[in-house]
PDB file of C-alpha atoms and ligand atoms in Angstrom:
ATOM      1  CA  MET X   1     -42.204  46.184  -7.669  1.00  0.00           C
ATOM      2  CA  ALA X   2     -39.879  46.374  -4.733  1.00  0.00           C
ATOM      3  CA  THR X   3     -39.434  42.606  -4.920  1.00  0.00           C
ATOM      4  CA  GLU X   4     -38.609  42.796  -8.613  1.00  0.00           C
ATOM      5  CA  ILE X   5     -35.956  45.386  -7.983  1.00  0.00           C
ATOM      6  CA  LEU X   6     -34.582  43.373  -5.109  1.00  0.00           C
ATOM      7  CA  GLU X   7     -34.434  40.239  -7.254  1.00  0.00           C
ATOM      8  CA  ALA X   8     -32.816  42.057 -10.137  1.00  0.00           C
ATOM      9  CA  GLN X   9     -30.201  43.428  -7.801  1.00  0.00           C
ATOM     10  CA  THR X  10     -29.593  40.053  -6.244  1.00  0.00           C
ATOM     11  CA  ASP X  11     -29.266  38.337  -9.633  1.00  0.00           C
ATOM     12  CA  SER X  12     -26.799  40.905 -10.947  1.00  0.00           C
ATOM     13  CA  PRO X  13     -24.351  41.772  -8.201  1.00  0.00           C
ATOM     14  CA  PRO X  14     -23.131  45.350  -8.541  1.00  0.00           C
ATOM     15  CA  VAL X  15     -20.111  45.555 -10.797  1.00  0.00           C
ATOM     16  CA  ALA X  16     -17.642  48.361 -10.121  1.00  0.00           C
ATOM     17  CA  PRO X  17     -17.636  50.682 -13.137  1.00  0.00           C
ATOM     18  CA  ALA X  18     -14.451  50.387 -15.203  1.00  0.00           C
ATOM     19  CA  PRO X  19     -12.234  53.357 -14.360  1.00  0.00           C
ATOM     20  CA  VAL X  20     -12.141  56.029 -17.058  1.00  0.00           C
ATOM     21  CA  ILE X  21      -8.582  56.084 -18.357  1.00  0.00           C
ATOM     22  CA  ASP X  22      -7.140  59.374 -19.538  1.00  0.00           C
ATOM     23  CA  ALA X  23      -5.548  58.615 -22.938  1.00  0.00           C
ATOM     24  CA  GLY X  24      -2.526  60.707 -21.978  1.00  0.00           C
ATOM     25  CA  ALA X  25      -1.919  58.932 -18.647  1.00  0.00           C
ATOM     26  CA  PRO X  26       1.592  57.481 -18.720  1.00  0.00           C
ATOM     27  CA  VAL X  27       2.934  54.040 -18.056  1.00  0.00           C
ATOM     28  CA  LEU X  28       5.576  54.597 -15.374  1.00  0.00           C
ATOM     29  CA  LEU X  29       8.686  52.445 -15.544  1.00  0.00           C
ATOM     30  CA  PHE X  30      10.904  52.599 -12.472  1.00  0.00           C
ATOM     31  CA  ASP X  31      14.489  51.452 -11.892  1.00  0.00           C
ATOM     32  CA  SER X  32      17.488  52.546  -9.877  1.00  0.00           C
ATOM     33  CA  GLY X  33      19.256  53.530 -13.100  1.00  0.00           C
ATOM     34  CA  VAL X  34      19.163  52.790 -16.816  1.00  0.00           C
ATOM     35  CA  GLY X  35      18.581  49.028 -16.521  1.00  0.00           C
ATOM     36  CA  GLY X  36      14.837  49.454 -16.894  1.00  0.00           C
ATOM     37  CA  LEU X  37      15.408  50.676 -20.446  1.00  0.00           C
ATOM     38  CA  THR X  38      15.736  47.004 -21.423  1.00  0.00           C
ATOM     39  CA  VAL X  39      12.137  46.584 -20.271  1.00  0.00           C
ATOM     40  CA  LEU X  40      11.032  49.846 -21.868  1.00  0.00           C
ATOM     41  CA  GLU X  41      12.295  48.607 -25.241  1.00  0.00           C
ATOM     42  CA  GLU X  42       9.990  45.587 -25.075  1.00  0.00           C
ATOM     43  CA  VAL X  43       7.016  47.597 -23.778  1.00  0.00           C
ATOM     44  CA  ARG X  44       7.351  49.971 -26.724  1.00  0.00           C
ATOM     45  CA  ARG X  45       7.476  47.083 -29.163  1.00  0.00           C
ATOM     46  CA  LEU X  46       4.027  45.958 -27.960  1.00  0.00           C
ATOM     47  CA  LEU X  47       2.535  49.358 -27.134  1.00  0.00           C
ATOM     48  CA  PRO X  48       4.114  51.897 -29.488  1.00  0.00           C
ATOM     49  CA  ASP X  49       1.510  54.564 -28.713  1.00  0.00           C
ATOM     50  CA  ALA X  50       1.644  54.344 -24.924  1.00  0.00           C
ATOM     51  CA  PRO X  51       2.942  57.514 -23.255  1.00  0.00           C
ATOM     52  CA  ILE X  52       5.977  56.561 -21.162  1.00  0.00           C
ATOM     53  CA  LEU X  53       7.471  58.082 -18.057  1.00  0.00           C
ATOM     54  CA  TYR X  54      10.817  56.499 -17.192  1.00  0.00           C
ATOM     55  CA  ALA X  55      12.048  57.119 -13.651  1.00  0.00           C
ATOM     56  CA  ALA X  56      15.593  56.356 -12.526  1.00  0.00           C
ATOM     57  CA  ASP X  57      16.446  56.677  -8.837  1.00  0.00           C
ATOM     58  CA  THR X  58      20.015  57.597  -9.592  1.00  0.00           C
ATOM     59  CA  ALA X  59      20.367  59.247  -6.165  1.00  0.00           C
ATOM     60  CA  GLY X  60      19.878  55.749  -4.729  1.00  0.00           C
ATOM     61  CA  LEU X  61      21.900  53.773  -7.306  1.00  0.00           C
ATOM     62  CA  PRO X  62      23.031  51.064  -6.757  1.00  0.00           C
ATOM     63  CA  TYR X  63      20.219  49.259  -4.944  1.00  0.00           C
ATOM     64  CA  GLY X  64      22.044  45.947  -5.025  1.00  0.00           C
ATOM     65  CA  THR X  65      24.472  46.826  -2.246  1.00  0.00           C
ATOM     66  CA  LYS X  66      21.793  48.336   0.045  1.00  0.00           C
ATOM     67  CA  THR X  67      19.838  46.687   2.831  1.00  0.00           C
ATOM     68  CA  GLU X  68      16.259  45.495   2.358  1.00  0.00           C
ATOM     69  CA  ALA X  69      15.009  48.346   4.578  1.00  0.00           C
ATOM     70  CA  GLN X  70      16.866  50.976   2.554  1.00  0.00           C
ATOM     71  CA  VAL X  71      15.566  49.683  -0.778  1.00  0.00           C
ATOM     72  CA  ALA X  72      12.000  49.283   0.494  1.00  0.00           C
ATOM     73  CA  ALA X  73      11.917  52.801   1.930  1.00  0.00           C
ATOM     74  CA  ARG X  74      13.209  54.409  -1.266  1.00  0.00           C
ATOM     75  CA  VAL X  75      10.958  52.429  -3.605  1.00  0.00           C
ATOM     76  CA  ALA X  76       7.774  52.840  -1.580  1.00  0.00           C
ATOM     77  CA  GLY X  77       8.421  56.518  -0.882  1.00  0.00           C
ATOM     78  CA  LEU X  78       9.320  57.458  -4.448  1.00  0.00           C
ATOM     79  CA  LEU X  79       6.559  55.448  -6.110  1.00  0.00           C
ATOM     80  CA  GLY X  80       3.988  56.910  -3.724  1.00  0.00           C
ATOM     81  CA  ARG X  81       5.048  60.459  -4.587  1.00  0.00           C
ATOM     82  CA  MET X  82       5.289  59.702  -8.313  1.00  0.00           C
ATOM     83  CA  ALA X  83       1.868  58.047  -8.384  1.00  0.00           C
ATOM     84  CA  GLU X  84       0.331  61.120  -6.797  1.00  0.00           C
ATOM     85  CA  ARG X  85       2.096  63.590  -9.040  1.00  0.00           C
ATOM     86  CA  PHE X  86       1.871  61.843 -12.431  1.00  0.00           C
ATOM     87  CA  ARG X  87      -1.230  59.659 -12.055  1.00  0.00           C
ATOM     88  CA  PRO X  88       0.209  56.765 -14.095  1.00  0.00           C
ATOM     89  CA  ARG X  89      -2.259  54.172 -15.436  1.00  0.00           C
ATOM     90  CA  LEU X  90       0.220  51.434 -14.478  1.00  0.00           C
ATOM     91  CA  ILE X  91       3.575  51.194 -12.735  1.00  0.00           C
ATOM     92  CA  CYS X  92       6.201  48.717 -13.857  1.00  0.00           C
ATOM     93  CA  ILE X  93       9.001  48.208 -11.350  1.00  0.00           C
ATOM     94  CA  ALA X  94      11.658  47.450 -13.961  1.00  0.00           C
ATOM     95  CA  CYS X  95      14.186  46.329 -11.379  1.00  0.00           C
ATOM     96  CA  ASN X  96      14.642  42.859  -9.904  1.00  0.00           C
ATOM     97  CA  THR X  97      16.151  44.167  -6.679  1.00  0.00           C
ATOM     98  CA  ALA X  98      13.277  46.561  -5.998  1.00  0.00           C
ATOM     99  CA  SER X  99      10.649  44.010  -7.051  1.00  0.00           C
ATOM    100  CA  THR X 100      11.923  41.056  -5.050  1.00  0.00           C
ATOM    101  CA  ILE X 101      12.141  43.249  -1.943  1.00  0.00           C
ATOM    102  CA  ALA X 102       9.272  45.716  -2.199  1.00  0.00           C
ATOM    103  CA  LEU X 103       6.654  44.556  -4.715  1.00  0.00           C
ATOM    104  CA  GLY X 104       4.248  43.232  -2.075  1.00  0.00           C
ATOM    105  CA  MET X 105       4.374  46.289   0.153  1.00  0.00           C
ATOM    106  CA  VAL X 106       4.011  48.751  -2.726  1.00  0.00           C
ATOM    107  CA  ARG X 107       1.009  46.818  -4.014  1.00  0.00           C
ATOM    108  CA  ASP X 108      -0.496  47.006  -0.545  1.00  0.00           C
ATOM    109  CA  VAL X 109      -0.422  50.792  -0.447  1.00  0.00           C
ATOM    110  CA  LEU X 110      -0.971  51.989  -4.027  1.00  0.00           C
ATOM    111  CA  GLU X 111      -4.154  51.629  -6.027  1.00  0.00           C
ATOM    112  CA  THR X 112      -2.326  51.793  -9.359  1.00  0.00           C
ATOM    113  CA  PRO X 113      -1.796  48.385 -10.994  1.00  0.00           C
ATOM    114  CA  ILE X 114       1.817  47.313 -10.508  1.00  0.00           C
ATOM    115  CA  VAL X 115       3.848  44.887 -12.569  1.00  0.00           C
ATOM    116  CA  GLY X 116       7.100  43.647 -11.077  1.00  0.00           C
ATOM    117  CA  THR X 117      10.254  42.147 -12.526  1.00  0.00           C
ATOM    118  CA  VAL X 118      11.472  38.920 -10.987  1.00  0.00           C
ATOM    119  CA  PRO X 119      14.258  36.531 -12.026  1.00  0.00           C
ATOM    120  CA  ALA X 120      13.326  34.455 -15.095  1.00  0.00           C
ATOM    121  CA  ILE X 121      13.990  31.109 -13.384  1.00  0.00           C
ATOM    122  CA  LYS X 122      10.898  29.430 -14.873  1.00  0.00           C
ATOM    123  CA  PRO X 123      11.906  29.883 -18.549  1.00  0.00           C
ATOM    124  CA  ALA X 124      15.520  29.012 -17.703  1.00  0.00           C
ATOM    125  CA  ALA X 125      14.408  25.753 -16.096  1.00  0.00           C
ATOM    126  CA  ALA X 126      12.476  24.885 -19.256  1.00  0.00           C
ATOM    127  CA  LEU X 127      15.504  25.588 -21.467  1.00  0.00           C
ATOM    128  CA  THR X 128      18.437  23.998 -19.670  1.00  0.00           C
ATOM    129  CA  GLN X 129      19.690  20.693 -21.025  1.00  0.00           C
ATOM    130  CA  SER X 130      22.502  20.199 -18.556  1.00  0.00           C
ATOM    131  CA  GLY X 131      20.281  20.959 -15.545  1.00  0.00           C
ATOM    132  CA  VAL X 132      22.721  23.582 -14.274  1.00  0.00           C
ATOM    133  CA  ILE X 133      21.505  27.176 -14.389  1.00  0.00           C
ATOM    134  CA  GLY X 134      23.577  30.224 -13.515  1.00  0.00           C
ATOM    135  CA  LEU X 135      21.855  33.273 -12.062  1.00  0.00           C
ATOM    136  CA  LEU X 136      23.464  36.695 -12.158  1.00  0.00           C
ATOM    137  CA  GLY X 137      21.750  39.335 -10.071  1.00  0.00           C
ATOM    138  CA  THR X 138      22.630  41.973  -7.549  1.00  0.00           C
ATOM    139  CA  GLN X 139      23.858  40.938  -4.108  1.00  0.00           C
ATOM    140  CA  ALA X 140      20.505  41.998  -2.637  1.00  0.00           C
ATOM    141  CA  THR X 141      18.432  40.073  -5.189  1.00  0.00           C
ATOM    142  CA  ILE X 142      20.196  36.737  -4.880  1.00  0.00           C
ATOM    143  CA  ARG X 143      19.559  36.519  -1.118  1.00  0.00           C
ATOM    144  CA  GLN X 144      15.802  37.160  -1.333  1.00  0.00           C
ATOM    145  CA  GLY X 145      13.240  34.611  -0.197  1.00  0.00           C
ATOM    146  CA  TYR X 146      11.407  35.479  -3.419  1.00  0.00           C
ATOM    147  CA  VAL X 147      14.245  33.836  -5.363  1.00  0.00           C
ATOM    148  CA  ASP X 148      14.203  30.810  -3.024  1.00  0.00           C
ATOM    149  CA  ARG X 149      10.495  30.405  -3.758  1.00  0.00           C
ATOM    150  CA  LEU X 150      10.997  30.641  -7.535  1.00  0.00           C
ATOM    151  CA  GLU X 151      13.773  28.063  -7.278  1.00  0.00           C
ATOM    152  CA  ARG X 152      11.607  25.690  -5.222  1.00  0.00           C
ATOM    153  CA  GLU X 153       8.651  26.097  -7.552  1.00  0.00           C
ATOM    154  CA  PHE X 154      10.353  25.904 -10.947  1.00  0.00           C
ATOM    155  CA  ALA X 155      13.867  24.509 -10.608  1.00  0.00           C
ATOM    156  CA  ALA X 156      13.635  22.062  -7.709  1.00  0.00           C
ATOM    157  CA  ASP X 157      15.157  19.266  -9.802  1.00  0.00           C
ATOM    158  CA  GLN X 158      17.890  21.440 -11.200  1.00  0.00           C
ATOM    159  CA  ARG X 159      20.945  23.129  -9.879  1.00  0.00           C
ATOM    160  CA  LEU X 160      20.696  26.919  -9.565  1.00  0.00           C
ATOM    161  CA  LEU X 161      24.013  28.666  -8.979  1.00  0.00           C
ATOM    162  CA  ARG X 162      23.589  32.285  -7.863  1.00  0.00           C
ATOM    163  CA  TYR X 163      26.110  35.079  -8.008  1.00  0.00           C
ATOM    164  CA  GLY X 164      25.677  38.713  -6.950  1.00  0.00           C
ATOM    165  CA  ALA X 165      27.682  40.754  -9.436  1.00  0.00           C
ATOM    166  CA  PRO X 166      27.861  44.393  -8.372  1.00  0.00           C
ATOM    167  CA  GLY X 167      30.501  45.237 -11.000  1.00  0.00           C
ATOM    168  CA  LEU X 168      28.077  44.514 -13.829  1.00  0.00           C
ATOM    169  CA  VAL X 169      25.697  47.316 -12.826  1.00  0.00           C
ATOM    170  CA  GLY X 170      28.461  49.909 -13.176  1.00  0.00           C
ATOM    171  CA  ALA X 171      29.634  48.301 -16.414  1.00  0.00           C
ATOM    172  CA  ALA X 172      26.144  48.501 -17.934  1.00  0.00           C
ATOM    173  CA  GLU X 173      25.723  52.117 -16.841  1.00  0.00           C
ATOM    174  CA  ALA X 174      29.134  52.930 -18.395  1.00  0.00           C
ATOM    175  CA  LYS X 175      28.166  51.245 -21.661  1.00  0.00           C
ATOM    176  CA  LEU X 176      25.056  53.425 -21.962  1.00  0.00           C
ATOM    177  CA  ARG X 177      27.194  56.505 -21.346  1.00  0.00           C
ATOM    178  CA  GLY X 178      29.185  55.422 -24.402  1.00  0.00           C
ATOM    179  CA  GLU X 179      32.201  54.369 -22.322  1.00  0.00           C
ATOM    180  CA  ARG X 180      34.243  51.202 -22.640  1.00  0.00           C
ATOM    181  CA  VAL X 181      32.990  48.182 -20.706  1.00  0.00           C
ATOM    182  CA  ASP X 182      35.586  46.999 -18.191  1.00  0.00           C
ATOM    183  CA  PRO X 183      36.442  43.419 -19.236  1.00  0.00           C
ATOM    184  CA  ALA X 184      37.487  42.664 -15.637  1.00  0.00           C
ATOM    185  CA  ALA X 185      33.891  43.203 -14.429  1.00  0.00           C
ATOM    186  CA  ILE X 186      32.611  40.704 -16.985  1.00  0.00           C
ATOM    187  CA  ALA X 187      35.361  38.169 -16.286  1.00  0.00           C
ATOM    188  CA  GLU X 188      34.815  38.407 -12.533  1.00  0.00           C
ATOM    189  CA  ALA X 189      31.134  37.482 -12.821  1.00  0.00           C
ATOM    190  CA  VAL X 190      31.666  34.673 -15.329  1.00  0.00           C
ATOM    191  CA  ASN X 191      34.618  33.168 -13.456  1.00  0.00           C
ATOM    192  CA  ALA X 192      32.725  33.257 -10.166  1.00  0.00           C
ATOM    193  CA  LEU X 193      29.874  31.160 -11.595  1.00  0.00           C
ATOM    194  CA  ARG X 194      32.195  28.800 -13.447  1.00  0.00           C
ATOM    195  CA  ALA X 195      34.233  28.215 -10.266  1.00  0.00           C
ATOM    196  CA  MET X 196      31.202  26.978  -8.289  1.00  0.00           C
ATOM    197  CA  PRO X 197      30.651  23.222  -7.972  1.00  0.00           C
ATOM    198  CA  GLU X 198      29.135  22.097 -11.313  1.00  0.00           C
ATOM    199  CA  GLY X 199      29.678  25.613 -12.703  1.00  0.00           C
ATOM    200  CA  ALA X 200      31.439  24.154 -15.737  1.00  0.00           C
ATOM    201  CA  ARG X 201      28.098  22.542 -16.759  1.00  0.00           C
ATOM    202  CA  ILE X 202      26.099  25.805 -16.833  1.00  0.00           C
ATOM    203  CA  ASP X 203      24.287  26.052 -20.170  1.00  0.00           C
ATOM    204  CA  THR X 204      21.667  28.701 -19.258  1.00  0.00           C
ATOM    205  CA  VAL X 205      22.160  31.974 -17.437  1.00  0.00           C
ATOM    206  CA  VAL X 206      19.363  34.057 -15.934  1.00  0.00           C
ATOM    207  CA  LEU X 207      20.108  37.758 -16.206  1.00  0.00           C
ATOM    208  CA  ALA X 208      18.297  38.650 -12.989  1.00  0.00           C
ATOM    209  CA  CYS X 209      19.013  42.358 -13.068  1.00  0.00           C
ATOM    210  CA  THR X 210      17.534  44.630 -15.702  1.00  0.00           C
ATOM    211  CA  HIS X 211      20.957  46.193 -16.290  1.00  0.00           C
ATOM    212  CA  PHE X 212      22.533  42.929 -17.399  1.00  0.00           C
ATOM    213  CA  PRO X 213      20.851  42.359 -20.800  1.00  0.00           C
ATOM    214  CA  LEU X 214      22.738  45.508 -21.852  1.00  0.00           C
ATOM    215  CA  LEU X 215      25.894  43.370 -21.459  1.00  0.00           C
ATOM    216  CA  GLU X 216      24.630  40.202 -23.105  1.00  0.00           C
ATOM    217  CA  ASP X 217      27.171  40.330 -25.960  1.00  0.00           C
ATOM    218  CA  GLU X 218      30.088  40.744 -23.571  1.00  0.00           C
ATOM    219  CA  LEU X 219      28.796  37.995 -21.271  1.00  0.00           C
ATOM    220  CA  ALA X 220      28.171  35.615 -24.188  1.00  0.00           C
ATOM    221  CA  GLU X 221      31.727  36.078 -25.367  1.00  0.00           C
ATOM    222  CA  ALA X 222      33.142  35.457 -21.900  1.00  0.00           C
ATOM    223  CA  PHE X 223      31.016  32.350 -21.247  1.00  0.00           C
ATOM    224  CA  GLY X 224      31.830  30.945 -24.663  1.00  0.00           C
ATOM    225  CA  PRO X 225      29.618  28.861 -26.956  1.00  0.00           C
ATOM    226  CA  GLY X 226      26.833  26.644 -25.638  1.00  0.00           C
ATOM    227  CA  VAL X 227      25.443  29.085 -23.067  1.00  0.00           C
ATOM    228  CA  GLY X 228      22.043  30.756 -23.563  1.00  0.00           C
ATOM    229  CA  PHE X 229      20.677  33.770 -21.684  1.00  0.00           C
ATOM    230  CA  VAL X 230      17.183  34.485 -20.415  1.00  0.00           C
ATOM    231  CA  HIS X 231      15.686  37.551 -18.843  1.00  0.00           C
ATOM    232  CA  GLY X 232      12.209  38.757 -18.092  1.00  0.00           C
ATOM    233  CA  ALA X 233      11.783  41.828 -20.298  1.00  0.00           C
ATOM    234  CA  GLN X 234       9.540  40.266 -22.953  1.00  0.00           C
ATOM    235  CA  GLY X 235       7.333  38.509 -20.422  1.00  0.00           C
ATOM    236  CA  ILE X 236       6.975  41.706 -18.401  1.00  0.00           C
ATOM    237  CA  ALA X 237       6.031  43.679 -21.504  1.00  0.00           C
ATOM    238  CA  ARG X 238       3.396  41.069 -22.370  1.00  0.00           C
ATOM    239  CA  GLN X 239       1.951  41.351 -18.875  1.00  0.00           C
ATOM    240  CA  VAL X 240       1.861  45.174 -19.140  1.00  0.00           C
ATOM    241  CA  ALA X 241       0.106  44.918 -22.512  1.00  0.00           C
ATOM    242  CA  ARG X 242      -2.413  42.419 -21.114  1.00  0.00           C
ATOM    243  CA  LEU X 243      -3.323  44.706 -18.247  1.00  0.00           C
ATOM    244  CA  LEU X 244      -3.726  47.710 -20.552  1.00  0.00           C
ATOM    245  CA  GLU X 245      -5.704  45.903 -23.234  1.00  0.00           C
ATOM    246  CA  GLY X 246      -8.477  48.074 -24.693  1.00  0.00           C
ATOM    247  CA  GLN X 247      -7.236  51.316 -23.122  1.00  0.00           C
ATOM    248  CA  PRO X 248      -6.926  54.479 -25.225  1.00  0.00           C
ATOM    249  CA  PHE X 249      -3.456  55.960 -25.771  1.00  0.00           C
ATOM    250  CA  ALA X 250      -2.481  59.444 -26.874  1.00  0.00           C
ATOM    251  CA  ARG X 251       1.022  60.855 -26.565  1.00  0.00           C
ATOM    252  CA  THR X 252       0.407  64.535 -25.955  1.00  0.00           C
ATOM    253  CA  ALA X 253       4.024  65.440 -25.106  1.00  0.00           C
ATOM    254  CA  PRO X 254       7.439  63.844 -25.655  1.00  0.00           C
ATOM    255  CA  ASP X 255       8.121  60.850 -23.408  1.00  0.00           C
ATOM    256  CA  ARG X 256      10.092  61.832 -20.325  1.00  0.00           C
ATOM    257  CA  ALA X 257      12.900  60.491 -18.183  1.00  0.00           C
ATOM    258  CA  LEU X 258      13.034  61.516 -14.530  1.00  0.00           C
ATOM    259  CA  PHE X 259      16.242  61.316 -12.525  1.00  0.00           C
ATOM    260  CA  THR X 260      16.503  61.716  -8.778  1.00  0.00           C
ATOM    261  CA  GLY X 261      19.616  63.461  -7.500  1.00  0.00           C
ATOM    262  CA  ASP X 262      22.080  65.579  -9.438  1.00  0.00           C
ATOM    263  CA  PRO X 263      20.530  66.471 -12.817  1.00  0.00           C
ATOM    264  CA  SER X 264      23.955  66.803 -14.485  1.00  0.00           C
ATOM    265  CA  PHE X 265      24.175  63.019 -14.029  1.00  0.00           C
ATOM    266  CA  ALA X 266      21.548  62.666 -16.742  1.00  0.00           C
ATOM    267  CA  ASP X 267      23.568  64.584 -19.341  1.00  0.00           C
ATOM    268  CA  ALA X 268      25.925  61.666 -19.909  1.00  0.00           C
ATOM    269  CA  TYR X 269      22.938  59.454 -20.774  1.00  0.00           C
ATOM    270  CA  ARG X 270      21.189  61.877 -23.108  1.00  0.00           C
ATOM    271  CA  GLY X 271      22.235  59.983 -26.275  1.00  0.00           C
ATOM    272  CA  ALA X 272      21.041  56.638 -24.944  1.00  0.00           C
ATOM    273  CA  LEU X 273      17.790  58.074 -23.618  1.00  0.00           C
ATOM    274  CA  THR X 274      17.013  59.617 -26.994  1.00  0.00           C
ATOM    275  CA  ARG X 275      17.656  56.268 -28.673  1.00  0.00           C
ATOM    276  CA  PHE X 276      15.046  54.797 -26.329  1.00  0.00           C
ATOM    277  CA  GLY X 277      12.595  57.553 -27.298  1.00  0.00           C
ATOM    278  CA  LEU X 278      12.944  59.580 -24.090  1.00  0.00           C
ATOM    279  CA  GLU X 279      13.316  63.107 -25.333  1.00  0.00           C
ATOM    280  CA  ALA X 280      12.686  65.179 -22.222  1.00  0.00           C
ATOM    281  CA  ILE X 281      14.828  64.809 -19.101  1.00  0.00           C
ATOM    282  CA  GLU X 282      13.733  66.191 -15.745  1.00  0.00           C
ATOM    283  CA  ARG X 283      14.772  66.066 -12.140  1.00  0.00           C
ATOM    284  CA  PHE X 284      12.421  64.505  -9.618  1.00  0.00           C
TER     285      PHE X 284
HETATM  286  N1  DGL H   1      18.510  47.191 -12.254  1.00  0.00           N
HETATM  287  C1  DGL H   1      18.427  46.708 -10.937  1.00  0.00           C
HETATM  288  C2  DGL H   1      17.915  45.272 -10.895  1.00  0.00           C
HETATM  289  O1  DGL H   1      17.239  44.830 -11.801  1.00  0.00           O
HETATM  290  C3  DGL H   1      19.553  46.845  -9.964  1.00  0.00           C
HETATM  291  C4  DGL H   1      20.732  47.718 -10.149  1.00  0.00           C
HETATM  292  C5  DGL H   1      21.219  48.290  -8.825  1.00  0.00           C
HETATM  293  O2  DGL H   1      22.014  47.645  -8.121  1.00  0.00           O
HETATM  294  O3  DGL H   1      20.741  49.378  -8.516  1.00  0.00           O
HETATM  295  O4  DGL H   1      18.108  44.571  -9.937  1.00  0.00           O
END
């Protein structure tokens, strides 16, 4: 008898029971500001019933001009506290700067599944005809080893021209507040890429900051015809949906946006947040 049990156990190694998922547990999307809403839009398209918690670290915005240590400390600290308080079923770091700097370390310390957002160099490399790809990100993102690795792996035979465009983050935030986009911020980024050696041949631009797809129309006009844009939002949403496949969803309360720092900051974004289905706004 004992042998039978032993054999049965040996033949079927113990499988960890699938965790019981609370149908109301949210998917937490995290960014320094409103850029992650471009990812949220795609997540909702695939998972319309998933309860969403959108967190913007507006007290730390912008991340792109901070050091690696500053970004890592904020992201790890905030996500740790948020994971404990809200028990999300999954965290999506909807920010290239935070992901390229801190994804590995956050994964090391949290048990929650984490999906990151990294520059869409692979799809850009498949699309370019001229072989010259522009990459617009934050200053912090474009200097990351993570980006060097993506370039080596997917665009080794192509030319990748990187530009850190801090003005575009502010321009995207202003647009979502319903303010006019400063054409000088757009022109500065486009001219900087065009002025680089072979910049005139750019036919594909990676929007390597989740804020920048909010400015795609303005950027397309400034680059002129013949330039296509790629970003990661759809791919990230597909990855989120894959990881949550088969899980139950029930929205028991309106989806929420959390802002760090001064809560009056959020008032200017209320219209945009409502358009993205975030009806309740709270301070974290
Ligand atoms: N949205 C963020 C990104 O994807 C960065 C914006 C910021 O500088 O805080 O990189």
